Amino acid sequence: MAKAFFRLQKFLRRTQFLLFFLTAAYLMAGSLLLLQRTRLVIQQGSRGTSANQALPVPDRMAGVGIVDPRTLQNPHPSPRLLVGMDAMQEPDLDQQHSPRWLVSRNSELRQLRRRWFHRFISDQEPMQTAGFKVMKHTAEHKGTYMGCFSDDSRERTLKGAVFYDLRKMTVSHCQEACAERAYTYAGLAYGAECYCGNKLPATASKAEECNSECKGEKGSVCGGVNRLSVYRVEELRAGARRRRNVIYRGCFRAPENLTDTFPASLIQPNLTVEMCSEFCSKKEFPLAVIRGRECYCGYPTGRFSLHDGADGLLCSGIHNAEGKYCLVYQTPVQDTRCTDRKFLTTKSKVFVALSSFPGAGNTWARHLIEHATGYYTGSYYFDGALYNKGFKGEKDHWRSRRTICVKTHESGKTEIEMFDSAILLIRNPYKSLMAEFNRKYAGHLGYATDRNWKSKEWPDFVNSYASWWASHVLDWLKFGKRLLVVHYEDLKQSLIPKLKEMVEFLNMTVTEDRLLCVENNRDGNFKRSGAKQKDFEPFTQEMKDLINRYILTVDEALRGRNFTGLPREYVPR
């Protein structure tokens, strides 16, 4: 009995000690966390700005009274059609048909902003300059280090393609990206920006002026403020990923004076496409034009717009004895005549929205507008993936008026009336719903899996989002002060005329050559890639009946406001 009692006493003492140790560890962890948070607040105060000032989050989304569809007892609403202009006088879609998922969506956006802000604050910690040593260029970088060079937005040192990665930029990543596009040099700046080119200035800057650590690679230097760490990447090409193929653009009638139209030329016996493309790539031209043994390099221009193609047989030796036609190829080099962008130097007097339903091509429209006007677009939200792709306006305050227009998916009366005018981008709801579903489950550039499409999420998604597609357009028609309605399908089919219309609406004028450059770069760096879904019909007949009634409602509302109705292809036959 005494032995059993002794064992129990020993066990209780051990348990007591363990509980004491766990309690002490818990208190210490809590104290450390409190100290770290206090330090962050002090740092923010020393910068003279708060989290809300640096990256504002709307306190509320007026006009959007919705809940997550998964919390609804009846996730299958029956749509109430709005007919005639009476629908424009009353609320367009009752609460039952509003975008019910948006509350949880806004919560996700706020969390994303918070996470990004804390990461951004930590990334902006100043480097200790006392006793600072120039970072060494590690041996794993296969390209030859050329030195530190000055660079600014007005006079770029490397004038080719540009890439950004705020979190994961490395020297190797930049080298591979430039080598893949047939550039000789890769330059890194600000720790996160990558520039490509084939020419370097004669003089370099001081080595210690390149002092920014790469965001994705500790101990490696990625330029500095207005400074580029430049590498020669020729050695990388053999081991780098396969270069983007030279693209055949077609057979075209040759301009009357080729030497005036094209800045560079080469005459070579037994000329091949590879030889001409390599020559033009080194000269940093996006087009390689071949006529017999003559190779010409240049850009699409008013003299040679690539709009009127000819039969390919006319470029063959038998039919082209007089040399009236030429073969045109797209080189891996980017057309850089329209890639320079900046913020507005003075605040815009007109506050313009670029409004659309999610999945309607807003990001693509922003790409076109930025390259056509030369100014960044802003965003009501923050998306780090878009910022990394070069949309620097993502990080700017959406009401700063330093951007040419502001992306928004909002459709509440208060949010709409904050803008003086808006470009309203509309896309076929069938395509929009699928695009947004892909984005939700696979990001901006991926595709949802078959499992996602066959899950219960898809019908719930359609029932919730289809109503929002309609209410979004109806609200902007009702509360918008000045609107330009653009159909995604028209923009895709007739890019230059529609883009010119959008630019004029923004009170901007652009040259024809710049618009042709935008057309040559129409896809940009933000196009879905990878394996698409197999051909299948994701919409049931019940879904089609629901969506088609919303289509008819929106079509009638557009015509009631003297806008062009929806394209007939919106309703499946």
Coordinates of N, CA, C and O in Angstrom, one line a residue, residues 73-195:
Q73 N -30.1 29.2 -46.5 CA -30.9 28.0 -46.4 C -31.4 27.6 -47.8 O -31.6 26.4 -48.1
N74 N -31.6 28.6 -48.7 CA -32.1 28.4 -50.0 C -31.1 28.9 -51.0 O -31.2 30.1 -51.4
P75 N -30.2 28.1 -51.5 CA -29.1 28.6 -52.4 C -29.6 28.7 -53.8 O -28.8 28.9 -54.7
H76 N -30.8 28.4 -54.1 CA -31.2 28.3 -55.5 C -32.4 29.3 -55.7 O -33.6 29.0 -55.7
P77 N -32.0 30.6 -55.9 CA -33.1 31.6 -56.1 C -33.7 31.5 -57.5 O -33.1 31.1 -58.4
S78 N -35.0 31.9 -57.5 CA -35.7 32.0 -58.8 C -35.6 33.5 -59.3 O -36.1 34.4 -58.6
P79 N -35.0 33.8 -60.4 CA -34.7 35.2 -60.8 C -36.0 35.9 -61.1 O -36.9 35.4 -61.7
R80 N -36.1 37.2 -60.7 CA -37.2 38.1 -61.0 C -36.8 39.0 -62.1 O -35.9 39.8 -61.9
L81 N -37.4 38.9 -63.3 CA -37.0 39.7 -64.4 C -37.4 41.2 -64.2 O -38.5 41.4 -63.7
L82 N -36.6 42.1 -64.6 CA -36.9 43.5 -64.6 C -37.2 43.9 -66.0 O -36.4 43.7 -66.9
V83 N -38.4 44.5 -66.2 CA -38.8 44.9 -67.6 C -39.0 46.3 -67.7 O -39.4 47.0 -66.8
G84 N -38.6 46.9 -68.9 CA -38.8 48.3 -69.2 C -38.0 49.2 -68.3 O -37.2 48.8 -67.6
M85 N -38.2 50.5 -68.5 CA -37.4 51.4 -67.7 C -37.9 51.6 -66.3 O -37.3 52.2 -65.5
D86 N -39.0 50.9 -65.9 CA -39.5 50.9 -64.6 C -38.5 50.3 -63.7 O -38.3 50.6 -62.5
A87 N -37.8 49.3 -64.3 CA -36.7 48.6 -63.5 C -35.6 49.5 -63.1 O -34.9 49.3 -62.1
M88 N -35.4 50.6 -63.8 CA -34.3 51.5 -63.5 C -34.7 52.5 -62.4 O -33.9 53.1 -61.8
Q89 N -36.0 52.6 -62.1 CA -36.4 53.5 -61.0 C -36.4 52.8 -59.7 O -36.3 53.5 -58.7
E90 N -36.6 51.5 -59.6 CA -36.6 50.8 -58.4 C -35.4 50.0 -58.2 O -34.6 49.8 -59.2
P91 N -35.1 49.4 -57.1 CA -33.9 48.5 -56.9 C -34.0 47.4 -58.0 O -35.0 46.8 -58.1
D92 N -32.8 47.3 -58.7 CA -32.8 46.4 -59.8 C -33.0 44.9 -59.5 O -33.8 44.2 -60.2
L93 N -32.3 44.5 -58.5 CA -32.4 43.1 -58.1 C -32.6 43.1 -56.6 O -31.8 43.7 -55.9
D94 N -33.6 42.4 -56.1 CA -33.8 42.5 -54.6 C -32.7 41.7 -53.9 O -31.8 41.1 -54.5
Q95 N -32.8 41.8 -52.6 CA -31.7 41.2 -51.8 C -31.5 39.7 -52.1 O -30.4 39.2 -52.0
Q96 N -32.6 39.1 -52.5 CA -32.5 37.7 -52.8 C -31.6 37.4 -53.9 O -31.0 36.3 -54.0
H97 N -31.5 38.4 -54.9 CA -30.7 38.1 -56.1 C -29.4 38.9 -56.1 O -28.7 39.0 -57.1
S98 N -29.0 39.4 -54.9 CA -27.7 40.2 -54.9 C -26.5 39.2 -54.7 O -26.7 38.1 -54.4
P99 N -25.3 39.7 -54.9 CA -24.1 38.9 -54.8 C -23.8 38.4 -53.4 O -23.1 39.1 -52.7
R100 N -24.4 37.3 -52.9 CA -24.4 37.0 -51.5 C -23.1 36.6 -51.0 O -22.9 36.4 -49.8
W101 N -22.1 36.3 -51.8 CA -20.8 35.8 -51.3 C -19.9 37.0 -50.9 O -18.8 36.8 -50.4
L102 N -20.3 38.2 -51.1 CA -19.3 39.3 -51.1 C -18.8 39.7 -49.7 O -17.7 40.2 -49.6
V103 N -19.6 39.4 -48.7 CA -19.1 39.7 -47.3 C -17.9 38.9 -47.0 O -16.9 39.4 -46.6
S104 N -17.9 37.6 -47.3 CA -16.8 36.7 -47.1 C -15.6 37.1 -48.0 O -14.5 37.1 -47.6
R105 N -16.0 37.5 -49.2 CA -14.9 38.0 -50.2 C -14.2 39.2 -49.7 O -13.0 39.3 -49.7
N106 N -15.0 40.2 -49.1 CA -14.4 41.4 -48.6 C -13.5 41.1 -47.4 O -12.4 41.7 -47.2
S107 N -13.9 40.1 -46.6 CA -13.1 39.7 -45.5 C -11.8 39.1 -45.9 O -10.7 39.4 -45.4
E108 N -11.8 38.3 -47.0 CA -10.6 37.8 -47.6 C -9.7 38.8 -48.1 O -8.5 38.8 -47.9
L109 N -10.2 39.9 -48.7 CA -9.4 41.0 -49.3 C -8.8 41.7 -48.1 O -7.6 42.1 -48.2
R110 N -9.5 42.0 -47.0 CA -8.9 42.7 -45.9 C -7.8 41.9 -45.3 O -6.8 42.5 -44.9
Q111 N -8.0 40.6 -45.2 CA -6.9 39.8 -44.6 C -5.7 39.8 -45.5 O -4.5 39.8 -45.1
L112 N -5.9 39.8 -46.9 CA -4.8 39.8 -47.8 C -4.0 41.1 -47.7 O -2.8 41.1 -47.7
R113 N -4.8 42.2 -47.5 CA -4.1 43.5 -47.3 C -3.3 43.6 -46.1 O -2.2 44.1 -46.0
R114 N -3.9 43.0 -45.0 CA -3.1 43.0 -43.7 C -1.8 42.2 -43.8 O -0.8 42.7 -43.4
R115 N -1.9 41.0 -44.4 CA -0.8 40.2 -44.6 C 0.3 40.9 -45.4 O 1.5 40.8 -45.1
W116 N -0.2 41.4 -46.5 CA 0.8 42.1 -47.4 C 1.4 43.3 -46.7 O 2.6 43.5 -46.8
F117 N 0.6 44.1 -45.9 CA 1.2 45.2 -45.3 C 2.3 44.9 -44.3 O 3.4 45.5 -44.3
H118 N 2.1 43.8 -43.5 CA 3.1 43.4 -42.5 C 4.3 42.9 -43.2 O 5.4 43.2 -42.8
R119 N 4.2 42.2 -44.3 CA 5.3 41.8 -45.1 C 6.1 42.9 -45.7 O 7.3 43.0 -45.7
F120 N 5.3 43.9 -46.2 CA 5.9 45.1 -46.8 C 6.7 45.9 -45.8 O 7.8 46.4 -46.1
I121 N 6.1 46.0 -44.6 CA 6.8 46.8 -43.6 C 8.2 46.1 -43.3 O 9.2 46.7 -43.2
S122 N 8.2 44.8 -43.1 CA 9.4 44.1 -42.8 C 10.4 44.2 -44.0 O 11.6 44.2 -43.8
D123 N 9.8 44.2 -45.2 CA 10.7 44.3 -46.4 C 11.4 45.6 -46.5 O 12.5 45.8 -47.1
Q124 N 10.7 46.7 -45.9 CA 11.3 48.0 -46.1 C 12.2 48.4 -44.9 O 12.6 49.5 -44.8
E125 N 12.6 47.4 -44.1 CA 13.6 47.7 -43.0 C 14.8 48.3 -43.7 O 15.4 47.6 -44.5
P126 N 15.3 49.4 -43.2 CA 16.5 50.0 -43.8 C 17.7 49.1 -43.6 O 17.9 48.5 -42.5
M127 N 18.6 49.0 -44.6 CA 19.8 48.2 -44.4 C 20.8 49.0 -43.5 O 20.8 50.2 -43.5
Q128 N 21.6 48.3 -42.7 CA 22.5 49.0 -41.9 C 23.7 49.4 -42.8 O 24.4 48.6 -43.4
T129 N 23.9 50.7 -42.8 CA 24.9 51.2 -43.7 C 26.3 51.3 -43.1 O 27.3 51.3 -43.7
A130 N 26.3 51.3 -41.7 CA 27.6 51.3 -41.0 C 28.4 50.1 -41.3 O 27.9 49.0 -41.0
G131 N 29.6 50.3 -41.8 CA 30.4 49.1 -42.1 C 29.8 48.2 -43.2 O 30.1 47.0 -43.3
F132 N 29.0 48.8 -44.1 CA 28.3 48.0 -45.1 C 29.4 47.5 -46.2 O 30.2 48.3 -46.6
K133 N 29.3 46.3 -46.5 CA 30.2 45.7 -47.5 C 29.4 45.4 -48.8 O 28.3 44.9 -48.7
V134 N 30.0 45.6 -49.9 CA 29.3 45.2 -51.2 C 29.1 43.7 -51.2 O 30.0 42.9 -50.9
M135 N 27.8 43.4 -51.4 CA 27.5 41.9 -51.5 C 28.2 41.2 -52.6 O 28.3 41.8 -53.7
K136 N 28.7 40.1 -52.3 CA 29.4 39.3 -53.4 C 28.5 38.7 -54.4 O 27.3 38.4 -54.0
H137 N 28.9 38.5 -55.5 CA 28.1 37.9 -56.6 C 28.5 36.4 -56.6 O 29.6 36.0 -57.1
T138 N 27.6 35.6 -56.0 CA 27.9 34.2 -55.8 C 28.2 33.4 -57.1 O 27.7 33.8 -58.1
A139 N 28.9 32.3 -56.9 CA 29.3 31.5 -58.1 C 28.1 30.9 -58.8 O 28.3 30.5 -59.9
E140 N 27.0 30.7 -58.1 CA 25.9 30.0 -58.7 C 25.2 30.8 -59.8 O 24.5 30.3 -60.6
H141 N 25.5 32.1 -59.9 CA 25.0 32.9 -61.0 C 25.9 32.7 -62.2 O 27.0 33.1 -62.3
K142 N 25.4 32.0 -63.2 CA 26.2 31.5 -64.3 C 26.6 32.6 -65.2 O 27.6 32.5 -65.9
G143 N 25.8 33.7 -65.3 CA 26.2 34.8 -66.2 C 27.3 35.6 -65.6 O 27.6 35.5 -64.4
T144 N 28.0 36.3 -66.5 CA 29.2 37.1 -66.1 C 28.7 38.5 -65.6 O 27.9 39.2 -66.2
Y145 N 29.2 38.8 -64.4 CA 28.8 40.1 -63.8 C 29.5 41.2 -64.5 O 30.7 41.2 -64.6
M146 N 28.7 42.2 -65.0 CA 29.3 43.3 -65.8 C 29.5 44.6 -65.0 O 30.3 45.5 -65.4
G147 N 28.8 44.7 -63.9 CA 29.0 45.9 -63.1 C 27.7 46.6 -62.7 O 26.6 46.1 -62.9
C148 N 27.9 47.7 -62.0 CA 26.7 48.5 -61.5 C 26.6 49.7 -62.4 O 27.5 50.4 -62.7
F149 N 25.3 49.9 -62.9 CA 25.1 51.0 -63.9 C 23.9 51.8 -63.4 O 23.0 51.3 -62.7
S150 N 24.0 53.1 -63.7 CA 22.9 54.0 -63.4 C 21.6 53.7 -64.2 O 21.8 53.3 -65.4
D151 N 20.5 54.0 -63.7 CA 19.2 53.7 -64.4 C 18.1 54.6 -63.8 O 18.0 54.7 -62.6
D152 N 17.3 55.2 -64.6 CA 16.1 55.8 -64.1 C 15.0 55.7 -65.1 O 15.2 55.3 -66.2
S153 N 13.8 56.2 -64.7 CA 12.6 56.0 -65.6 C 12.7 56.8 -66.8 O 12.1 56.5 -67.8
R154 N 13.4 57.9 -66.8 CA 13.5 58.8 -68.0 C 14.4 58.2 -69.0 O 14.2 58.4 -70.2
E155 N 15.5 57.6 -68.6 CA 16.5 57.1 -69.5 C 16.9 55.7 -69.0 O 17.9 55.6 -68.2
R156 N 16.2 54.7 -69.5 CA 16.5 53.3 -69.0 C 17.8 52.8 -69.7 O 18.1 53.0 -70.8
T157 N 18.6 52.1 -68.9 CA 19.9 51.5 -69.4 C 19.6 50.4 -70.3 O 20.2 50.2 -71.3
L158 N 18.8 49.4 -69.8 CA 18.4 48.3 -70.6 C 16.9 48.5 -71.0 O 16.0 48.6 -70.2
K159 N 16.7 48.6 -72.3 CA 15.5 49.0 -72.9 C 14.5 47.9 -73.3 O 13.6 48.1 -74.0
G160 N 14.9 46.7 -73.0 CA 14.0 45.5 -73.4 C 12.9 45.2 -72.4 O 12.3 46.1 -71.8
A161 N 12.6 44.0 -72.2 CA 11.5 43.5 -71.4 C 11.8 43.8 -69.9 O 12.9 44.0 -69.5
V162 N 10.7 43.9 -69.2 CA 10.7 44.3 -67.8 C 9.9 43.2 -67.0 O 8.8 42.9 -67.4
F163 N 10.4 42.8 -65.8 CA 9.7 41.9 -65.0 C 9.8 42.3 -63.5 O 10.8 43.0 -63.1
Y164 N 8.8 41.9 -62.7 CA 8.9 42.3 -61.3 C 8.5 41.0 -60.4 O 7.8 40.2 -60.9
D165 N 9.1 41.0 -59.3 CA 8.7 40.0 -58.3 C 9.1 40.5 -56.9 O 10.2 40.5 -56.5
L166 N 8.1 41.1 -56.2 CA 8.3 41.7 -54.9 C 8.8 40.8 -53.8 O 9.4 41.2 -52.9
R167 N 8.5 39.5 -54.0 CA 8.9 38.5 -52.9 C 10.0 37.6 -53.3 O 10.7 37.1 -52.4
K168 N 10.1 37.2 -54.6 CA 11.0 36.1 -54.9 C 12.0 36.3 -56.0 O 12.5 35.4 -56.6
M169 N 12.3 37.6 -56.2 CA 13.3 37.9 -57.2 C 14.7 37.4 -56.9 O 15.2 37.6 -55.8
T170 N 15.3 36.7 -57.8 CA 16.7 36.2 -57.7 C 17.5 36.6 -58.9 O 16.9 36.9 -60.0
V171 N 18.8 36.6 -58.8 CA 19.6 36.9 -60.0 C 19.4 35.8 -61.1 O 19.3 36.2 -62.3
S172 N 19.3 34.6 -60.7 CA 19.1 33.5 -61.7 C 17.8 33.6 -62.4 O 17.7 33.4 -63.6
H173 N 16.8 34.0 -61.6 CA 15.4 34.1 -62.2 C 15.4 35.2 -63.3 O 14.9 35.0 -64.3
C174 N 16.1 36.3 -63.0 CA 16.1 37.4 -63.9 C 17.0 37.0 -65.2 O 16.6 37.3 -66.3
Q175 N 18.1 36.3 -64.9 CA 18.9 35.9 -66.1 C 18.2 35.0 -67.0 O 18.2 35.1 -68.2
E176 N 17.5 34.0 -66.4 CA 16.7 33.0 -67.2 C 15.6 33.7 -68.0 O 15.4 33.4 -69.2
A177 N 14.9 34.7 -67.4 CA 13.8 35.4 -68.1 C 14.3 36.1 -69.3 O 13.7 36.2 -70.3
C178 N 15.5 36.8 -69.1 CA 16.1 37.6 -70.2 C 16.6 36.7 -71.3 O 16.5 36.9 -72.5
A179 N 17.3 35.6 -70.9 CA 17.9 34.7 -71.9 C 16.8 34.0 -72.7 O 17.0 33.7 -73.9
E180 N 15.7 33.7 -72.0 CA 14.6 33.0 -72.7 C 14.0 33.9 -73.8 O 13.5 33.4 -74.8
R181 N 14.2 35.2 -73.7 CA 13.6 36.1 -74.7 C 14.8 36.7 -75.6 O 14.6 37.7 -76.2
A182 N 15.9 36.0 -75.6 CA 17.0 36.3 -76.6 C 17.7 37.6 -76.3 O 18.2 38.2 -77.1
Y183 N 17.7 38.1 -75.0 CA 18.5 39.2 -74.6 C 19.8 38.8 -74.1 O 20.0 37.8 -73.6
T184 N 20.8 39.7 -74.3 CA 22.2 39.5 -73.9 C 22.4 39.8 -72.4 O 23.2 39.2 -71.8
Y185 N 21.8 40.9 -71.9 CA 22.0 41.4 -70.6 C 20.8 41.3 -69.7 O 19.7 41.6 -70.2
A186 N 21.0 41.0 -68.4 CA 19.9 41.1 -67.4 C 20.4 42.0 -66.3 O 21.5 41.9 -65.8
G187 N 19.5 43.0 -66.0 CA 19.9 43.9 -64.9 C 18.8 43.9 -63.8 O 17.6 43.8 -64.1
L188 N 19.2 44.0 -62.6 CA 18.3 44.0 -61.5 C 18.4 45.3 -60.7 O 19.5 45.8 -60.5
A189 N 17.2 45.8 -60.2 CA 17.2 47.0 -59.5 C 16.2 46.9 -58.3 O 15.2 46.1 -58.4
Y190 N 16.4 47.7 -57.3 CA 15.5 47.8 -56.1 C 15.2 46.4 -55.4 O 14.2 46.2 -54.7
G191 N 16.0 45.4 -55.7 CA 15.9 44.1 -55.1 C 14.8 43.3 -55.7 O 14.6 42.1 -55.3
A192 N 13.9 43.8 -56.6 CA 12.8 43.1 -57.1 C 12.4 43.3 -58.5 O 11.5 42.7 -59.0
E193 N 13.2 44.1 -59.2 CA 12.9 44.5 -60.6 C 14.0 43.9 -61.6 O 15.1 44.0 -61.3
C194 N 13.5 43.4 -62.7 CA 14.4 42.8 -63.7 C 14.2 43.5 -65.0 O 13.1 43.6 -65.5
Y195 N 15.3 43.9 -65.6 CA 15.3 44.5 -66.9 C 16.2 43.8 -67.9 O 17.3 43.3 -67.5

